[in-house]
């Protein structure tokens, strides 16, 4: 099902068809930084991927933001020249340079996940769960000038999971409240809706394989992983659905695309799936406590896993979003410090642990996803 874009078509075209050129070649993995937000801690931890050590911690309150800005997610330019963070509590999206200097701010309601268009000058912003009824739209920000272009109506409640195809043509967001995916066409501005039949999934986050053909997402309420064929235009009905453990959360592909990894929030584990067969080939446990966001280092040696360590256990059928500190069901004062588990992919063991702040959530790195 397709719907016409509701805003002025030339506005979206301006953000997607020209503006600033895409970022340059990726920087080496050993020189790249990893940016991790501490949602209840009002801070951002910067990790050196080469040294596997904390580089610095950015205190948002000292920069003039509120005591509870709720930083939620990060996206980084491919060459590391700039990075972006969403602040749920302060209703802003921020832009920093590689030296962590603040370059600009855009105001919007309940910003959530961030996605950089790899071809065009657009940054897409989804919605968080904090607001009781966030807008049914995805924001489009022009990265070069860092200004809001438009809030694209997508017709789905709580648009959360967010990804752009490698050619920059399509950006998809999934609803946390319905079995529907909205896909924006950057050329025509049209929105195509995909309805997934069956039980309620609550898709948390997308990622796309290195060859650009396969999109995956975890259904935290169905305890399944869904595979989609994005080598053709939408709609995107799932081509495979695999039962896994409790609350599959965030995915990350191996550099060669042979395997995809998912954090299992409720099982304190990470699984490795063979993309060709959909079978779970390994399960990583130990040193994990409510694993949340994940990023694979570009050389494939390490898997970086954020652990929320909230201590709260969602009831059967309850979204884990509702049981997180600072979200819809828990006070931020209940937040605990989390940590980054660095898994050696070859051995499947945690090679190192770095302590983070309260209730860490999303992270980003140059060239990730």
PDB file of C-alpha atoms in Angstrom, residues 16-313:
ATOM      1  CA  UNK A  16      18.000  14.129  -0.774  1.00  0.00           C
ATOM      2  CA  UNK A  17      19.081  15.184  -4.230  1.00  0.00           C
ATOM      3  CA  UNK A  18      21.957  17.536  -3.563  1.00  0.00           C
ATOM      4  CA  UNK A  19      23.067  19.705  -0.681  1.00  0.00           C
ATOM      5  CA  UNK A  20      26.193  18.323   0.953  1.00  0.00           C
ATOM      6  CA  UNK A  21      28.182  15.470  -0.511  1.00  0.00           C
ATOM      7  CA  UNK A  22      28.309  12.201   1.384  1.00  0.00           C
ATOM      8  CA  UNK A  23      31.182  11.783   3.825  1.00  0.00           C
ATOM      9  CA  UNK A  24      34.447  10.463   2.483  1.00  0.00           C
ATOM     10  CA  UNK A  25      36.185   7.128   2.861  1.00  0.00           C
ATOM     11  CA  UNK A  26      35.883   5.392   6.248  1.00  0.00           C
ATOM     12  CA  UNK A  27      38.696   5.820   8.710  1.00  0.00           C
ATOM     13  CA  UNK A  28      40.562   2.678   9.831  1.00  0.00           C
ATOM     14  CA  UNK A  29      38.875   0.683  12.597  1.00  0.00           C
ATOM     15  CA  UNK A  30      41.872   1.174  14.859  1.00  0.00           C
ATOM     16  CA  UNK A  31      41.458   4.965  14.667  1.00  0.00           C
ATOM     17  CA  UNK A  32      37.670   5.092  14.901  1.00  0.00           C
ATOM     18  CA  UNK A  33      35.743   6.246  17.944  1.00  0.00           C
ATOM     19  CA  UNK A  34      32.687   4.597  19.433  1.00  0.00           C
ATOM     20  CA  UNK A  35      30.072   6.939  20.942  1.00  0.00           C
ATOM     21  CA  UNK A  36      27.769   5.488  23.630  1.00  0.00           C
ATOM     22  CA  UNK A  37      24.950   7.419  25.301  1.00  0.00           C
ATOM     23  CA  UNK A  38      24.085   7.027  28.985  1.00  0.00           C
ATOM     24  CA  UNK A  39      20.388   7.837  28.856  1.00  0.00           C
ATOM     25  CA  UNK A  40      19.772   8.309  32.585  1.00  0.00           C
ATOM     26  CA  UNK A  41      23.279   9.621  33.186  1.00  0.00           C
ATOM     27  CA  UNK A  42      23.144  12.712  30.954  1.00  0.00           C
ATOM     28  CA  UNK A  43      26.474  11.803  29.422  1.00  0.00           C
ATOM     29  CA  UNK A  44      28.152  10.260  26.382  1.00  0.00           C
ATOM     30  CA  UNK A  45      31.081   7.860  26.679  1.00  0.00           C
ATOM     31  CA  UNK A  46      33.623   7.970  23.845  1.00  0.00           C
ATOM     32  CA  UNK A  47      35.618   4.747  23.360  1.00  0.00           C
ATOM     33  CA  UNK A  48      38.788   4.276  21.326  1.00  0.00           C
ATOM     34  CA  UNK A  49      38.158   1.186  19.198  1.00  0.00           C
ATOM     35  CA  UNK A  50      41.853   0.526  18.649  1.00  0.00           C
ATOM     36  CA  UNK A  51      42.958   0.688  22.277  1.00  0.00           C
ATOM     37  CA  UNK A  52      39.663  -0.760  23.574  1.00  0.00           C
ATOM     38  CA  UNK A  53      39.691   1.985  26.197  1.00  0.00           C
ATOM     39  CA  UNK A  54      37.565   4.962  27.198  1.00  0.00           C
ATOM     40  CA  UNK A  55      38.789   8.120  25.494  1.00  0.00           C
ATOM     41  CA  UNK A  56      36.581  10.673  27.268  1.00  0.00           C
ATOM     42  CA  UNK A  57      33.165  11.213  28.828  1.00  0.00           C
ATOM     43  CA  UNK A  58      31.035  14.160  27.659  1.00  0.00           C
ATOM     44  CA  UNK A  59      28.862  15.721  30.382  1.00  0.00           C
ATOM     45  CA  UNK A  60      25.810  17.195  28.670  1.00  0.00           C
ATOM     46  CA  UNK A  61      24.703  19.155  31.724  1.00  0.00           C
ATOM     47  CA  UNK A  62      28.051  20.981  31.789  1.00  0.00           C
ATOM     48  CA  UNK A  63      27.398  21.921  28.158  1.00  0.00           C
ATOM     49  CA  UNK A  64      24.209  23.724  29.174  1.00  0.00           C
ATOM     50  CA  UNK A  65      21.620  21.007  28.655  1.00  0.00           C
ATOM     51  CA  UNK A  66      19.125  19.929  31.309  1.00  0.00           C
ATOM     52  CA  UNK A  67      19.812  17.540  34.176  1.00  0.00           C
ATOM     53  CA  UNK A  68      17.790  14.880  32.354  1.00  0.00           C
ATOM     54  CA  UNK A  69      18.342  15.334  28.582  1.00  0.00           C
ATOM     55  CA  UNK A  70      17.981  11.559  27.963  1.00  0.00           C
ATOM     56  CA  UNK A  71      20.535  10.999  25.188  1.00  0.00           C
ATOM     57  CA  UNK A  72      19.229   7.987  23.262  1.00  0.00           C
ATOM     58  CA  UNK A  73      21.061   7.180  20.033  1.00  0.00           C
ATOM     59  CA  UNK A  74      24.102   8.151  17.943  1.00  0.00           C
ATOM     60  CA  UNK A  75      24.940   8.187  14.233  1.00  0.00           C
ATOM     61  CA  UNK A  76      28.425   8.924  12.862  1.00  0.00           C
ATOM     62  CA  UNK A  77      29.604  10.083   9.444  1.00  0.00           C
ATOM     63  CA  UNK A  78      31.454   7.391   7.514  1.00  0.00           C
ATOM     64  CA  UNK A  79      34.745   9.297   7.690  1.00  0.00           C
ATOM     65  CA  UNK A  80      34.257  10.247  11.358  1.00  0.00           C
ATOM     66  CA  UNK A  81      34.119  13.971  10.536  1.00  0.00           C
ATOM     67  CA  UNK A  82      30.870  14.551  12.465  1.00  0.00           C
ATOM     68  CA  UNK A  83      28.467  12.683  14.717  1.00  0.00           C
ATOM     69  CA  UNK A  84      24.886  13.172  15.864  1.00  0.00           C
ATOM     70  CA  UNK A  85      22.971  12.380  19.048  1.00  0.00           C
ATOM     71  CA  UNK A  86      19.261  12.477  19.909  1.00  0.00           C
ATOM     72  CA  UNK A  87      18.151  13.968  23.249  1.00  0.00           C
ATOM     73  CA  UNK A  88      14.689  12.695  24.160  1.00  0.00           C
ATOM     74  CA  UNK A  89      14.325  14.795  27.320  1.00  0.00           C
ATOM     75  CA  UNK A  90      15.462  18.064  25.775  1.00  0.00           C
ATOM     76  CA  UNK A  91      13.736  17.476  22.433  1.00  0.00           C
ATOM     77  CA  UNK A  92      16.828  18.054  20.330  1.00  0.00           C
ATOM     78  CA  UNK A  93      19.167  16.432  17.836  1.00  0.00           C
ATOM     79  CA  UNK A  94      22.767  17.609  18.170  1.00  0.00           C
ATOM     80  CA  UNK A  95      25.681  17.692  15.741  1.00  0.00           C
ATOM     81  CA  UNK A  96      29.317  17.429  16.934  1.00  0.00           C
ATOM     82  CA  UNK A  97      32.612  17.430  15.059  1.00  0.00           C
ATOM     83  CA  UNK A  98      35.300  14.769  15.537  1.00  0.00           C
ATOM     84  CA  UNK A  99      36.816  16.852  18.347  1.00  0.00           C
ATOM     85  CA  UNK A 100      33.466  16.758  20.208  1.00  0.00           C
ATOM     86  CA  UNK A 101      32.694  20.428  19.607  1.00  0.00           C
ATOM     87  CA  UNK A 102      28.975  21.186  19.330  1.00  0.00           C
ATOM     88  CA  UNK A 103      28.180  22.443  15.813  1.00  0.00           C
ATOM     89  CA  UNK A 104      24.401  22.741  15.838  1.00  0.00           C
ATOM     90  CA  UNK A 105      21.015  21.769  17.251  1.00  0.00           C
ATOM     91  CA  UNK A 106      17.627  20.918  15.771  1.00  0.00           C
ATOM     92  CA  UNK A 107      14.483  20.939  17.924  1.00  0.00           C
ATOM     93  CA  UNK A 108      11.892  18.162  17.543  1.00  0.00           C
ATOM     94  CA  UNK A 109       9.504  16.178  19.704  1.00  0.00           C
ATOM     95  CA  UNK A 110      10.715  12.844  21.145  1.00  0.00           C
ATOM     96  CA  UNK A 111      13.672  12.145  18.837  1.00  0.00           C
ATOM     97  CA  UNK A 112      14.708   8.486  18.861  1.00  0.00           C
ATOM     98  CA  UNK A 113      16.856   6.413  16.513  1.00  0.00           C
ATOM     99  CA  UNK A 114      19.081   8.135  13.952  1.00  0.00           C
ATOM    100  CA  UNK A 115      19.997   7.021  10.436  1.00  0.00           C
ATOM    101  CA  UNK A 116      22.424   8.661   7.997  1.00  0.00           C
ATOM    102  CA  UNK A 117      21.559   8.467   4.301  1.00  0.00           C
ATOM    103  CA  UNK A 118      24.804   7.074   2.801  1.00  0.00           C
ATOM    104  CA  UNK A 119      24.266   8.820  -0.541  1.00  0.00           C
ATOM    105  CA  UNK A 120      22.322  12.025   0.090  1.00  0.00           C
ATOM    106  CA  UNK A 121      22.549  14.901   2.564  1.00  0.00           C
ATOM    107  CA  UNK A 122      19.844  13.591   4.905  1.00  0.00           C
ATOM    108  CA  UNK A 123      19.721  12.467   8.522  1.00  0.00           C
ATOM    109  CA  UNK A 124      16.523  10.579   9.401  1.00  0.00           C
ATOM    110  CA  UNK A 125      15.193  10.656  12.959  1.00  0.00           C
ATOM    111  CA  UNK A 126      12.599   8.269  14.405  1.00  0.00           C
ATOM    112  CA  UNK A 127      10.595   8.597  17.627  1.00  0.00           C
ATOM    113  CA  UNK A 128      11.287   7.425  21.160  1.00  0.00           C
ATOM    114  CA  UNK A 129       8.936   5.617  23.555  1.00  0.00           C
ATOM    115  CA  UNK A 130       9.003   8.306  26.248  1.00  0.00           C
ATOM    116  CA  UNK A 131       6.131  10.362  24.863  1.00  0.00           C
ATOM    117  CA  UNK A 132       2.672   8.811  25.431  1.00  0.00           C
ATOM    118  CA  UNK A 133       1.656   9.569  21.848  1.00  0.00           C
ATOM    119  CA  UNK A 134       4.581  10.696  19.668  1.00  0.00           C
ATOM    120  CA  UNK A 135       3.903  12.044  16.164  1.00  0.00           C
ATOM    121  CA  UNK A 136       3.435   9.523  13.346  1.00  0.00           C
ATOM    122  CA  UNK A 137       6.344  10.981  11.436  1.00  0.00           C
ATOM    123  CA  UNK A 138      10.041  10.656  10.729  1.00  0.00           C
ATOM    124  CA  UNK A 139      12.105  13.833  10.744  1.00  0.00           C
ATOM    125  CA  UNK A 140      14.399  14.686   7.831  1.00  0.00           C
ATOM    126  CA  UNK A 141      17.382  16.897   8.703  1.00  0.00           C
ATOM    127  CA  UNK A 142      19.839  18.339   6.175  1.00  0.00           C
ATOM    128  CA  UNK A 143      23.236  17.368   7.578  1.00  0.00           C
ATOM    129  CA  UNK A 144      25.447  19.946   5.843  1.00  0.00           C
ATOM    130  CA  UNK A 145      23.554  22.986   7.131  1.00  0.00           C
ATOM    131  CA  UNK A 146      21.986  21.084  10.026  1.00  0.00           C
ATOM    132  CA  UNK A 147      18.452  22.318   9.700  1.00  0.00           C
ATOM    133  CA  UNK A 148      15.086  20.594   9.739  1.00  0.00           C
ATOM    134  CA  UNK A 149      13.787  19.927   6.233  1.00  0.00           C
ATOM    135  CA  UNK A 150      10.460  18.299   7.013  1.00  0.00           C
ATOM    136  CA  UNK A 151       8.698  15.850   9.291  1.00  0.00           C
ATOM    137  CA  UNK A 152       7.609  13.091   6.923  1.00  0.00           C
ATOM    138  CA  UNK A 153       4.215  11.590   7.747  1.00  0.00           C
ATOM    139  CA  UNK A 154       4.526   7.788   7.766  1.00  0.00           C
ATOM    140  CA  UNK A 155       1.037   6.754   8.960  1.00  0.00           C
ATOM    141  CA  UNK A 156       2.275   4.337  11.649  1.00  0.00           C
ATOM    142  CA  UNK A 157       2.212   4.848  15.439  1.00  0.00           C
ATOM    143  CA  UNK A 158       5.523   4.901  17.313  1.00  0.00           C
ATOM    144  CA  UNK A 159       7.915   4.750  14.338  1.00  0.00           C
ATOM    145  CA  UNK A 160      11.077   3.304  15.875  1.00  0.00           C
ATOM    146  CA  UNK A 161      13.289   0.874  13.914  1.00  0.00           C
ATOM    147  CA  UNK A 162      15.062   2.855  11.192  1.00  0.00           C
ATOM    148  CA  UNK A 163      17.338   2.032   8.247  1.00  0.00           C
ATOM    149  CA  UNK A 164      18.255   3.376   4.792  1.00  0.00           C
ATOM    150  CA  UNK A 165      19.174   1.160   1.852  1.00  0.00           C
ATOM    151  CA  UNK A 166      22.775   1.358   0.655  1.00  0.00           C
ATOM    152  CA  UNK A 167      21.752   3.255  -2.494  1.00  0.00           C
ATOM    153  CA  UNK A 168      19.928   5.901  -0.425  1.00  0.00           C
ATOM    154  CA  UNK A 169      16.646   5.252  -2.260  1.00  0.00           C
ATOM    155  CA  UNK A 170      14.483   3.857   0.557  1.00  0.00           C
ATOM    156  CA  UNK A 171      14.288   4.551   4.286  1.00  0.00           C
ATOM    157  CA  UNK A 172      12.149   2.217   6.392  1.00  0.00           C
ATOM    158  CA  UNK A 173      10.741   2.660   9.883  1.00  0.00           C
ATOM    159  CA  UNK A 174       8.795   0.026  11.815  1.00  0.00           C
ATOM    160  CA  UNK A 175       6.062   0.637  14.352  1.00  0.00           C
ATOM    161  CA  UNK A 176       6.480  -0.530  17.940  1.00  0.00           C
ATOM    162  CA  UNK A 177       2.681  -0.635  18.238  1.00  0.00           C
ATOM    163  CA  UNK A 178       1.618  -2.379  15.017  1.00  0.00           C
ATOM    164  CA  UNK A 179       2.901  -5.018  12.583  1.00  0.00           C
ATOM    165  CA  UNK A 180       3.624  -2.393   9.965  1.00  0.00           C
ATOM    166  CA  UNK A 181       6.644  -0.907   8.220  1.00  0.00           C
ATOM    167  CA  UNK A 182       6.597   2.476   6.476  1.00  0.00           C
ATOM    168  CA  UNK A 183       9.121   2.961   3.652  1.00  0.00           C
ATOM    169  CA  UNK A 184       9.925   6.425   2.298  1.00  0.00           C
ATOM    170  CA  UNK A 185      11.039   6.764  -1.337  1.00  0.00           C
ATOM    171  CA  UNK A 186      13.669   9.523  -1.467  1.00  0.00           C
ATOM    172  CA  UNK A 187      13.035  10.140  -5.173  1.00  0.00           C
ATOM    173  CA  UNK A 188       9.235  10.350  -5.294  1.00  0.00           C
ATOM    174  CA  UNK A 189       8.507  11.149  -1.640  1.00  0.00           C
ATOM    175  CA  UNK A 190       5.888   8.392  -1.513  1.00  0.00           C
ATOM    176  CA  UNK A 191       5.396   6.189   1.534  1.00  0.00           C
ATOM    177  CA  UNK A 192       4.736   2.468   1.065  1.00  0.00           C
ATOM    178  CA  UNK A 193       3.252   0.510   3.965  1.00  0.00           C
ATOM    179  CA  UNK A 194       4.041  -3.144   4.603  1.00  0.00           C
ATOM    180  CA  UNK A 195       1.661  -5.055   6.883  1.00  0.00           C
ATOM    181  CA  UNK A 196       3.040  -8.237   8.459  1.00  0.00           C
ATOM    182  CA  UNK A 197       0.294 -10.765   9.215  1.00  0.00           C
ATOM    183  CA  UNK A 198       0.122 -12.873  12.348  1.00  0.00           C
ATOM    184  CA  UNK A 199       1.091 -12.303  15.966  1.00  0.00           C
ATOM    185  CA  UNK A 200       2.352  -8.945  17.206  1.00  0.00           C
ATOM    186  CA  UNK A 201       6.146  -8.617  16.839  1.00  0.00           C
ATOM    187  CA  UNK A 202       7.178  -5.103  17.971  1.00  0.00           C
ATOM    188  CA  UNK A 203      10.221  -4.730  15.712  1.00  0.00           C
ATOM    189  CA  UNK A 204      13.003  -2.966  17.615  1.00  0.00           C
ATOM    190  CA  UNK A 205      15.707  -2.188  15.050  1.00  0.00           C
ATOM    191  CA  UNK A 206      16.756  -2.910  11.470  1.00  0.00           C
ATOM    192  CA  UNK A 207      20.068  -3.384   9.768  1.00  0.00           C
ATOM    193  CA  UNK A 208      20.988  -4.283   6.183  1.00  0.00           C
ATOM    194  CA  UNK A 209      23.576  -6.807   5.005  1.00  0.00           C
ATOM    195  CA  UNK A 210      26.867  -5.602   3.489  1.00  0.00           C
ATOM    196  CA  UNK A 211      25.700  -6.575  -0.013  1.00  0.00           C
ATOM    197  CA  UNK A 212      22.580  -4.442   0.452  1.00  0.00           C
ATOM    198  CA  UNK A 213      20.106  -7.238  -0.288  1.00  0.00           C
ATOM    199  CA  UNK A 214      18.893  -8.458   3.099  1.00  0.00           C
ATOM    200  CA  UNK A 215      17.270  -6.484   5.912  1.00  0.00           C
ATOM    201  CA  UNK A 216      16.771  -8.045   9.354  1.00  0.00           C
ATOM    202  CA  UNK A 217      14.897  -7.091  12.512  1.00  0.00           C
ATOM    203  CA  UNK A 218      14.110  -8.659  15.849  1.00  0.00           C
ATOM    204  CA  UNK A 219      10.570  -8.961  17.212  1.00  0.00           C
ATOM    205  CA  UNK A 220      10.871  -8.474  20.947  1.00  0.00           C
ATOM    206  CA  UNK A 221       7.338  -9.704  21.701  1.00  0.00           C
ATOM    207  CA  UNK A 222       7.308 -12.621  19.256  1.00  0.00           C
ATOM    208  CA  UNK A 223      10.873 -13.698  20.143  1.00  0.00           C
ATOM    209  CA  UNK A 224      11.622 -14.078  16.450  1.00  0.00           C
ATOM    210  CA  UNK A 225      14.080 -12.705  13.899  1.00  0.00           C
ATOM    211  CA  UNK A 226      12.647 -11.596  10.555  1.00  0.00           C
ATOM    212  CA  UNK A 227      14.480 -11.471   7.213  1.00  0.00           C
ATOM    213  CA  UNK A 228      13.387  -9.164   4.363  1.00  0.00           C
ATOM    214  CA  UNK A 229      14.460  -8.903   0.716  1.00  0.00           C
ATOM    215  CA  UNK A 230      15.341  -5.246   0.029  1.00  0.00           C
ATOM    216  CA  UNK A 231      16.935  -5.872  -3.370  1.00  0.00           C
ATOM    217  CA  UNK A 232      13.650  -4.739  -4.917  1.00  0.00           C
ATOM    218  CA  UNK A 233      11.224  -1.868  -4.202  1.00  0.00           C
ATOM    219  CA  UNK A 234       8.807  -2.070  -1.235  1.00  0.00           C
ATOM    220  CA  UNK A 235       6.543  -3.394   0.174  1.00  0.00           C
ATOM    221  CA  UNK A 236       8.791  -5.729   2.158  1.00  0.00           C
ATOM    222  CA  UNK A 237       6.971  -8.848   3.371  1.00  0.00           C
ATOM    223  CA  UNK A 238       9.266 -11.072   5.459  1.00  0.00           C
ATOM    224  CA  UNK A 239      10.870 -13.891   3.480  1.00  0.00           C
ATOM    225  CA  UNK A 240      11.846 -15.849   6.594  1.00  0.00           C
ATOM    226  CA  UNK A 241      11.053 -15.753  10.314  1.00  0.00           C
ATOM    227  CA  UNK A 242      13.185 -17.646  12.831  1.00  0.00           C
ATOM    228  CA  UNK A 243      12.307 -18.317  16.486  1.00  0.00           C
ATOM    229  CA  UNK A 244      15.105 -17.338  18.862  1.00  0.00           C
ATOM    230  CA  UNK A 245      15.441 -16.524  22.572  1.00  0.00           C
ATOM    231  CA  UNK A 246      13.965 -13.779  24.718  1.00  0.00           C
ATOM    232  CA  UNK A 247      13.512 -10.323  23.199  1.00  0.00           C
ATOM    233  CA  UNK A 248      15.882 -10.093  20.217  1.00  0.00           C
ATOM    234  CA  UNK A 249      16.931  -6.471  20.254  1.00  0.00           C
ATOM    235  CA  UNK A 250      19.708  -5.092  18.083  1.00  0.00           C
ATOM    236  CA  UNK A 251      21.323  -6.708  15.000  1.00  0.00           C
ATOM    237  CA  UNK A 252      24.810  -6.486  13.503  1.00  0.00           C
ATOM    238  CA  UNK A 253      26.196  -8.266  10.428  1.00  0.00           C
ATOM    239  CA  UNK A 254      29.667  -9.753  10.080  1.00  0.00           C
ATOM    240  CA  UNK A 255      31.764  -7.856   7.485  1.00  0.00           C
ATOM    241  CA  UNK A 256      31.362 -10.673   4.944  1.00  0.00           C
ATOM    242  CA  UNK A 257      27.596 -10.854   5.515  1.00  0.00           C
ATOM    243  CA  UNK A 258      27.662 -14.579   6.293  1.00  0.00           C
ATOM    244  CA  UNK A 259      26.461 -14.134   9.873  1.00  0.00           C
ATOM    245  CA  UNK A 260      24.125 -11.775  11.688  1.00  0.00           C
ATOM    246  CA  UNK A 261      24.239 -11.247  15.455  1.00  0.00           C
ATOM    247  CA  UNK A 262      21.379 -10.282  17.764  1.00  0.00           C
ATOM    248  CA  UNK A 263      21.399  -9.193  21.377  1.00  0.00           C
ATOM    249  CA  UNK A 264      18.805 -11.106  23.424  1.00  0.00           C
ATOM    250  CA  UNK A 265      17.709  -8.562  26.004  1.00  0.00           C
ATOM    251  CA  UNK A 266      15.755 -10.962  28.227  1.00  0.00           C
ATOM    252  CA  UNK A 267      18.245 -13.858  28.017  1.00  0.00           C
ATOM    253  CA  UNK A 268      21.448 -11.912  28.788  1.00  0.00           C
ATOM    254  CA  UNK A 269      22.960 -13.376  25.646  1.00  0.00           C
ATOM    255  CA  UNK A 270      24.049 -12.689  22.066  1.00  0.00           C
ATOM    256  CA  UNK A 271      23.291 -15.129  19.253  1.00  0.00           C
ATOM    257  CA  UNK A 272      24.988 -15.714  15.915  1.00  0.00           C
ATOM    258  CA  UNK A 273      22.769 -16.762  12.998  1.00  0.00           C
ATOM    259  CA  UNK A 274      23.833 -18.192   9.657  1.00  0.00           C
ATOM    260  CA  UNK A 275      22.205 -15.863   7.116  1.00  0.00           C
ATOM    261  CA  UNK A 276      21.905 -18.560   4.430  1.00  0.00           C
ATOM    262  CA  UNK A 277      20.061 -21.037   6.660  1.00  0.00           C
ATOM    263  CA  UNK A 278      18.607 -18.846   9.409  1.00  0.00           C
ATOM    264  CA  UNK A 279      19.958 -21.252  12.021  1.00  0.00           C
ATOM    265  CA  UNK A 280      21.538 -20.176  15.315  1.00  0.00           C
ATOM    266  CA  UNK A 281      25.171 -21.290  15.131  1.00  0.00           C
ATOM    267  CA  UNK A 282      26.511 -19.918  18.430  1.00  0.00           C
ATOM    268  CA  UNK A 283      25.228 -18.339  21.635  1.00  0.00           C
ATOM    269  CA  UNK A 284      27.471 -16.005  23.645  1.00  0.00           C
ATOM    270  CA  UNK A 285      26.842 -15.740  27.384  1.00  0.00           C
ATOM    271  CA  UNK A 286      28.787 -14.484  30.374  1.00  0.00           C
ATOM    272  CA  UNK A 287      29.536 -10.851  31.140  1.00  0.00           C
ATOM    273  CA  UNK A 288      26.195  -9.728  29.678  1.00  0.00           C
ATOM    274  CA  UNK A 289      23.243  -8.141  31.487  1.00  0.00           C
ATOM    275  CA  UNK A 290      20.310  -7.024  29.337  1.00  0.00           C
ATOM    276  CA  UNK A 291      22.370  -6.462  26.186  1.00  0.00           C
ATOM    277  CA  UNK A 292      20.997  -3.566  24.183  1.00  0.00           C
ATOM    278  CA  UNK A 293      22.763  -1.960  21.226  1.00  0.00           C
ATOM    279  CA  UNK A 294      25.551  -3.697  19.267  1.00  0.00           C
ATOM    280  CA  UNK A 295      28.187  -2.680  16.715  1.00  0.00           C
ATOM    281  CA  UNK A 296      30.648  -4.951  14.916  1.00  0.00           C
ATOM    282  CA  UNK A 297      34.103  -3.422  14.502  1.00  0.00           C
ATOM    283  CA  UNK A 298      34.733  -3.096  10.782  1.00  0.00           C
ATOM    284  CA  UNK A 299      37.551  -5.649  10.785  1.00  0.00           C
ATOM    285  CA  UNK A 300      35.150  -8.209  12.292  1.00  0.00           C
ATOM    286  CA  UNK A 301      37.396  -8.975  15.273  1.00  0.00           C
ATOM    287  CA  UNK A 302      35.256  -7.482  18.043  1.00  0.00           C
ATOM    288  CA  UNK A 303      31.557  -7.149  18.729  1.00  0.00           C
ATOM    289  CA  UNK A 304      30.775  -4.179  20.981  1.00  0.00           C
ATOM    290  CA  UNK A 305      27.719  -4.812  23.168  1.00  0.00           C
ATOM    291  CA  UNK A 306      26.049  -2.211  25.410  1.00  0.00           C
ATOM    292  CA  UNK A 307      24.606  -3.753  28.590  1.00  0.00           C
ATOM    293  CA  UNK A 308      21.823  -1.800  30.260  1.00  0.00           C
ATOM    294  CA  UNK A 309      21.916  -3.738  33.532  1.00  0.00           C
ATOM    295  CA  UNK A 310      18.558  -2.268  34.573  1.00  0.00           C
ATOM    296  CA  UNK A 311      17.666  -5.081  36.956  1.00  0.00           C
ATOM    297  CA  UNK A 312      14.035  -4.890  35.812  1.00  0.00           C
ATOM    298  CA  UNK A 313      12.405  -7.932  34.239  1.00  0.00           C
TER     299      UNK A 313
END
